[in-house]
Each structure stands twice: as structure tokens, then as C-alpha cells.
mmCIF file of C-alpha atoms and ligand atoms in Angstrom:
data_model
loop_
_atom_site.group_PDB
_atom_site.id
_atom_site.type_symbol
_atom_site.label_atom_id
_atom_site.label_comp_id
_atom_site.label_asym_id
_atom_site.label_seq_id
_atom_site.Cartn_x
_atom_site.Cartn_y
_atom_site.Cartn_z
ATOM 1 C CA UNK A 12 -63.543 -89.674 -35.372
ATOM 2 C CA UNK A 13 -59.722 -91.703 -35.765
ATOM 3 C CA UNK A 14 -57.302 -91.276 -33.175
ATOM 4 C CA UNK A 15 -55.058 -89.080 -35.952
ATOM 5 C CA UNK A 16 -57.884 -86.570 -36.374
ATOM 6 C CA UNK A 17 -58.578 -86.235 -32.737
ATOM 7 C CA UNK A 18 -54.770 -86.002 -32.092
ATOM 8 C CA UNK A 19 -54.433 -83.004 -34.412
ATOM 9 C CA UNK A 20 -57.402 -81.282 -32.825
ATOM 10 C CA UNK A 21 -55.986 -81.551 -29.520
ATOM 11 C CA UNK A 22 -52.150 -80.682 -30.571
ATOM 12 C CA UNK A 23 -50.907 -84.037 -29.053
ATOM 13 C CA UNK A 24 -49.597 -87.590 -30.358
ATOM 14 C CA UNK A 25 -51.883 -90.167 -31.456
ATOM 15 C CA UNK A 26 -50.040 -92.517 -29.601
ATOM 16 C CA UNK A 27 -51.131 -90.358 -26.464
ATOM 17 C CA UNK A 28 -54.492 -90.927 -27.545
ATOM 18 C CA UNK A 29 -54.347 -94.843 -27.994
ATOM 19 C CA UNK A 30 -52.761 -95.077 -24.273
ATOM 20 C CA UNK A 31 -55.927 -93.284 -23.374
ATOM 21 C CA UNK A 32 -57.927 -96.088 -25.435
ATOM 22 C CA UNK A 33 -56.141 -99.282 -23.689
ATOM 23 C CA UNK A 34 -56.513 -97.306 -20.428
ATOM 24 C CA UNK A 35 -52.614 -97.170 -19.863
ATOM 25 C CA UNK A 36 -53.041 -93.501 -19.043
ATOM 26 C CA UNK A 37 -55.684 -90.606 -18.552
ATOM 27 C CA UNK A 38 -55.401 -87.380 -20.623
ATOM 28 C CA UNK A 39 -53.810 -84.280 -18.561
ATOM 29 C CA UNK A 40 -56.441 -82.259 -16.392
ATOM 30 C CA UNK A 41 -55.354 -79.376 -18.736
ATOM 31 C CA UNK A 42 -56.592 -80.796 -22.065
ATOM 32 C CA UNK A 43 -59.974 -82.693 -20.320
ATOM 33 C CA UNK A 44 -62.226 -79.926 -20.767
ATOM 34 C CA UNK A 45 -61.164 -79.213 -24.584
ATOM 35 C CA UNK A 46 -61.474 -82.978 -25.107
ATOM 36 C CA UNK A 47 -65.108 -83.428 -23.709
ATOM 37 C CA UNK A 48 -66.090 -80.404 -25.936
ATOM 38 C CA UNK A 49 -64.652 -82.512 -28.921
ATOM 39 C CA UNK A 50 -66.365 -85.519 -27.779
ATOM 40 C CA UNK A 51 -69.536 -83.716 -26.684
ATOM 41 C CA UNK A 52 -69.496 -85.280 -23.404
ATOM 42 C CA UNK A 53 -68.749 -84.093 -19.875
ATOM 43 C CA UNK A 54 -65.824 -84.724 -17.623
ATOM 44 C CA UNK A 55 -67.944 -86.705 -15.298
ATOM 45 C CA UNK A 56 -69.021 -89.169 -18.496
ATOM 46 C CA UNK A 57 -65.076 -88.987 -19.548
ATOM 47 C CA UNK A 58 -63.630 -90.082 -15.922
ATOM 48 C CA UNK A 59 -66.478 -92.890 -15.993
ATOM 49 C CA UNK A 60 -65.927 -93.897 -19.219
ATOM 50 C CA UNK A 61 -69.214 -94.270 -20.508
ATOM 51 C CA UNK A 62 -72.492 -92.238 -21.066
ATOM 52 C CA UNK A 63 -74.118 -91.588 -17.577
ATOM 53 C CA UNK A 64 -77.883 -91.444 -17.405
ATOM 54 C CA UNK A 65 -79.759 -88.568 -15.552
ATOM 55 C CA UNK A 66 -80.483 -90.365 -12.350
ATOM 56 C CA UNK A 67 -77.474 -91.922 -11.373
ATOM 57 C CA UNK A 68 -75.270 -88.896 -12.846
ATOM 58 C CA UNK A 69 -74.795 -87.113 -9.230
ATOM 59 C CA UNK A 70 -73.816 -90.406 -7.714
ATOM 60 C CA UNK A 71 -71.021 -91.311 -10.275
ATOM 61 C CA UNK A 72 -69.645 -87.628 -10.002
ATOM 62 C CA UNK A 73 -69.355 -88.228 -6.242
ATOM 63 C CA UNK A 74 -67.551 -91.641 -6.756
ATOM 64 C CA UNK A 75 -65.535 -89.945 -9.308
ATOM 65 C CA UNK A 76 -64.426 -87.280 -6.905
ATOM 66 C CA UNK A 77 -63.754 -89.596 -3.746
ATOM 67 C CA UNK A 78 -61.691 -91.711 -6.530
ATOM 68 C CA UNK A 79 -59.557 -88.647 -7.241
ATOM 69 C CA UNK A 80 -59.168 -87.696 -3.829
ATOM 70 C CA UNK A 81 -58.063 -91.094 -2.472
ATOM 71 C CA UNK A 82 -55.400 -91.180 -5.543
ATOM 72 C CA UNK A 83 -54.140 -87.679 -4.059
ATOM 73 C CA UNK A 84 -53.908 -89.036 -0.399
ATOM 74 C CA UNK A 85 -52.632 -92.013 -1.583
ATOM 75 C CA UNK A 86 -49.622 -90.277 -3.574
ATOM 76 C CA UNK A 87 -49.160 -88.239 -0.611
ATOM 77 C CA UNK A 88 -48.889 -90.843 1.779
ATOM 78 C CA UNK A 89 -46.300 -92.662 -0.500
ATOM 79 C CA UNK A 90 -44.049 -89.366 -0.570
ATOM 80 C CA UNK A 91 -44.087 -88.935 3.277
ATOM 81 C CA UNK A 92 -43.189 -92.600 3.500
ATOM 82 C CA UNK A 93 -40.348 -91.755 1.205
ATOM 83 C CA UNK A 94 -39.175 -89.221 3.428
ATOM 84 C CA UNK A 95 -39.360 -91.428 6.561
ATOM 85 C CA UNK A 96 -37.361 -94.201 4.701
ATOM 86 C CA UNK A 97 -34.709 -91.551 3.737
ATOM 87 C CA UNK A 98 -34.301 -89.581 6.841
ATOM 88 C CA UNK A 99 -34.696 -92.459 9.390
ATOM 89 C CA UNK A 100 -31.706 -94.653 8.124
ATOM 90 C CA UNK A 101 -29.591 -91.610 7.546
ATOM 91 C CA UNK A 102 -29.924 -90.422 11.074
ATOM 92 C CA UNK A 103 -29.362 -93.749 12.566
ATOM 93 C CA UNK A 104 -26.333 -94.560 10.525
ATOM 94 C CA UNK A 105 -25.007 -90.789 11.518
ATOM 95 C CA UNK A 106 -25.278 -91.333 14.906
ATOM 96 C CA UNK A 107 -23.711 -94.584 14.884
ATOM 97 C CA UNK A 108 -20.722 -92.833 13.168
ATOM 98 C CA UNK A 109 -20.305 -90.336 15.996
ATOM 99 C CA UNK A 110 -20.533 -92.912 18.723
ATOM 100 C CA UNK A 111 -18.058 -94.925 16.952
ATOM 101 C CA UNK A 112 -15.789 -91.766 16.637
ATOM 102 C CA UNK A 113 -16.191 -90.514 19.937
ATOM 103 C CA UNK A 114 -15.453 -93.941 22.206
ATOM 104 C CA UNK A 115 -13.486 -96.113 19.932
ATOM 105 C CA UNK A 116 -9.565 -95.813 19.673
ATOM 106 C CA UNK A 117 -8.705 -94.265 16.543
ATOM 107 C CA UNK A 118 -6.219 -91.586 15.137
ATOM 108 C CA UNK A 119 -7.617 -87.973 15.837
ATOM 109 C CA UNK A 120 -7.916 -87.191 12.050
ATOM 110 C CA UNK A 121 -10.209 -90.553 11.504
ATOM 111 C CA UNK A 122 -12.488 -89.396 14.410
ATOM 112 C CA UNK A 123 -12.916 -85.876 12.798
ATOM 113 C CA UNK A 124 -13.433 -87.345 9.214
ATOM 114 C CA UNK A 125 -15.946 -89.627 10.841
ATOM 115 C CA UNK A 126 -17.925 -86.720 12.494
ATOM 116 C CA UNK A 127 -17.949 -84.230 9.586
ATOM 117 C CA UNK A 128 -19.050 -87.269 7.485
ATOM 118 C CA UNK A 129 -22.015 -87.828 9.574
ATOM 119 C CA UNK A 130 -22.920 -84.441 9.895
ATOM 120 C CA UNK A 131 -22.780 -83.266 6.367
ATOM 121 C CA UNK A 132 -24.661 -86.558 5.459
ATOM 122 C CA UNK A 133 -27.429 -85.975 8.042
ATOM 123 C CA UNK A 134 -27.828 -82.256 7.000
ATOM 124 C CA UNK A 135 -28.174 -83.237 3.436
ATOM 125 C CA UNK A 136 -30.508 -85.988 4.052
ATOM 126 C CA UNK A 137 -32.702 -83.496 6.399
ATOM 127 C CA UNK A 138 -32.783 -80.746 3.417
ATOM 128 C CA UNK A 139 -34.135 -83.518 0.969
ATOM 129 C CA UNK A 140 -36.439 -84.644 3.479
ATOM 130 C CA UNK A 141 -37.895 -81.355 4.217
ATOM 131 C CA UNK A 142 -38.536 -80.818 0.425
ATOM 132 C CA UNK A 143 -40.439 -84.110 0.053
ATOM 133 C CA UNK A 144 -42.391 -83.247 3.217
ATOM 134 C CA UNK A 145 -43.085 -79.553 1.883
ATOM 135 C CA UNK A 146 -44.408 -80.887 -1.579
ATOM 136 C CA UNK A 147 -46.518 -83.823 0.088
ATOM 137 C CA UNK A 148 -49.952 -82.567 1.002
ATOM 138 C CA UNK A 149 -50.659 -79.384 2.889
ATOM 139 C CA UNK A 150 -50.147 -77.559 6.395
ATOM 140 C CA UNK A 151 -53.351 -76.996 8.349
ATOM 141 C CA UNK A 152 -53.671 -73.407 10.358
ATOM 142 C CA UNK A 153 -54.634 -74.031 13.620
ATOM 143 C CA UNK A 154 -56.683 -70.796 14.208
ATOM 144 C CA UNK A 155 -58.423 -70.473 10.810
ATOM 145 C CA UNK A 156 -58.076 -74.158 9.544
ATOM 146 C CA UNK A 157 -56.783 -72.798 5.841
ATOM 147 C CA UNK A 158 -54.519 -75.591 4.320
ATOM 148 C CA UNK A 159 -51.485 -74.208 2.201
ATOM 149 C CA UNK A 160 -48.185 -75.287 1.227
ATOM 150 C CA UNK A 161 -45.661 -73.189 2.487
ATOM 151 C CA UNK A 162 -42.216 -72.240 0.837
ATOM 152 C CA UNK A 163 -39.531 -74.381 0.920
ATOM 153 C CA UNK A 164 -37.359 -72.181 3.300
ATOM 154 C CA UNK A 165 -40.644 -71.516 5.328
ATOM 155 C CA UNK A 166 -40.734 -75.208 6.021
ATOM 156 C CA UNK A 167 -37.199 -75.987 6.450
ATOM 157 C CA UNK A 168 -36.630 -72.839 8.979
ATOM 158 C CA UNK A 169 -39.751 -73.539 11.220
ATOM 159 C CA UNK A 170 -39.442 -75.379 14.491
ATOM 160 C CA UNK A 171 -40.717 -78.490 14.279
ATOM 161 C CA UNK A 172 -42.042 -81.517 16.134
ATOM 162 C CA UNK A 173 -42.171 -84.674 13.654
ATOM 163 C CA UNK A 174 -44.434 -83.129 10.909
ATOM 164 C CA UNK A 175 -45.851 -80.568 12.378
ATOM 165 C CA UNK A 176 -44.485 -77.099 12.257
ATOM 166 C CA UNK A 177 -44.666 -73.790 13.966
ATOM 167 C CA UNK A 178 -45.395 -71.640 11.200
ATOM 168 C CA UNK A 179 -47.251 -68.217 9.977
ATOM 169 C CA UNK A 180 -50.541 -68.811 8.089
ATOM 170 C CA UNK A 181 -50.641 -66.702 5.127
ATOM 171 C CA UNK A 182 -54.337 -66.421 5.522
ATOM 172 C CA UNK A 183 -55.160 -65.095 9.045
ATOM 173 C CA UNK A 184 -51.629 -63.936 9.736
ATOM 174 C CA UNK A 185 -51.517 -66.176 13.009
ATOM 175 C CA UNK A 186 -48.607 -68.407 14.070
ATOM 176 C CA UNK A 187 -49.468 -71.836 15.322
ATOM 177 C CA UNK A 188 -48.356 -75.461 15.498
ATOM 178 C CA UNK A 189 -49.686 -76.678 11.784
ATOM 179 C CA UNK A 190 -50.279 -80.435 11.264
ATOM 180 C CA UNK A 191 -49.676 -82.124 7.933
ATOM 181 C CA UNK A 192 -52.511 -83.241 5.951
ATOM 182 C CA UNK A 193 -52.821 -85.219 2.929
ATOM 183 C CA UNK A 194 -55.537 -83.002 1.126
ATOM 184 C CA UNK A 195 -56.426 -79.382 0.403
ATOM 185 C CA UNK A 196 -59.894 -79.717 1.859
HETATM 186 ZN ZN1 ZN B 29 -54.694 -69.338 9.522
#
């Protein structure tokens, strides 16, 4: 089957297929099954990049699952690091501004401008940081260990210590201090 024929059957561009073949990108999960049906292979073989003999099939499937899990964990870890590197400098520089405005000789209007600016900056950054935290990984209920993604406002308004937030579990309905976890299971 040529790239053009396959592309037409899947309703995507043949450049996308050439990228898969050269290893520059992977097919989206949404078309993997259809692609596998067309090629008469299974997802395990697609991810492995080769036909798999029956005796090593389970082993390869497990390797592929673990590799995917590592990828998800790594992505979420990077996002949480980004949150830290956005929030930490903003809080420090905001506190420095408030300190300067409180203790150093300057006109009153300048004090006010500095303090207002510091607060607006800290709040803006905090809102962005919570958005990153909410999307990266999951929170785990302490009561039933259900892992889920809360809404933005549920996350933002929850009491928290670091990334551990006091929230209501959507499954068991209990409130608890829920830890951030990187994966769904
Ligand atoms: Zn629960």
C-alpha cells in the first residue's frame, strides 16, 4: 500500500504517514485502531514496530504499556516543574517589591504602585500555576483512592499545602487532603 492510498483511507495527509515511517511522530491514538485494521496488525505490533511472535507477545505488550506510562509521568512531571518555575520567582520578586515599598524612602504613590503591582503579579501567576497543576496528573482521594482531575475552580478554591489539596472526592463524596499523583492508576 502506498502512503497516498493509506492516507486517503484514513482521511489524513500523506505527509503525516511519511512522518510515522521516518519515526518523526506517532499516529494519534484516535486512528490507531483503524490503521491497525487496514494493515492487519494489532496495536501491540504497531507500537513495537514489528510483527510479534506469540511467545514474546505478552512481554512486548507490557514493555509498551510501561513505556507509555513513563511518557505520561514524564510529561506531567515536566508540567509540574514548569508550575514551580513560574510561581517561585513571581512570589519572591513580589515579596521583594512589597518589602522595598514598606521599608525604603519613596513617595507614597510609588509605594502604592509597587504594592498593587506585586499583588496583581502574584495573583495572576498563581491563577496560571493552578491551571498547570490542575491539568498535570491527578489527585488521589485518601478515603477510596479514586484518582481524578478536578475542575479548575475546584482546584483553585481548595485549601492547600503545596500541591496537596483539601477537596471533595467525586466518587465517594468524602472530603480529604488529596495528594497530586502523576498517573491515573
Ligand atoms: Zn473517594
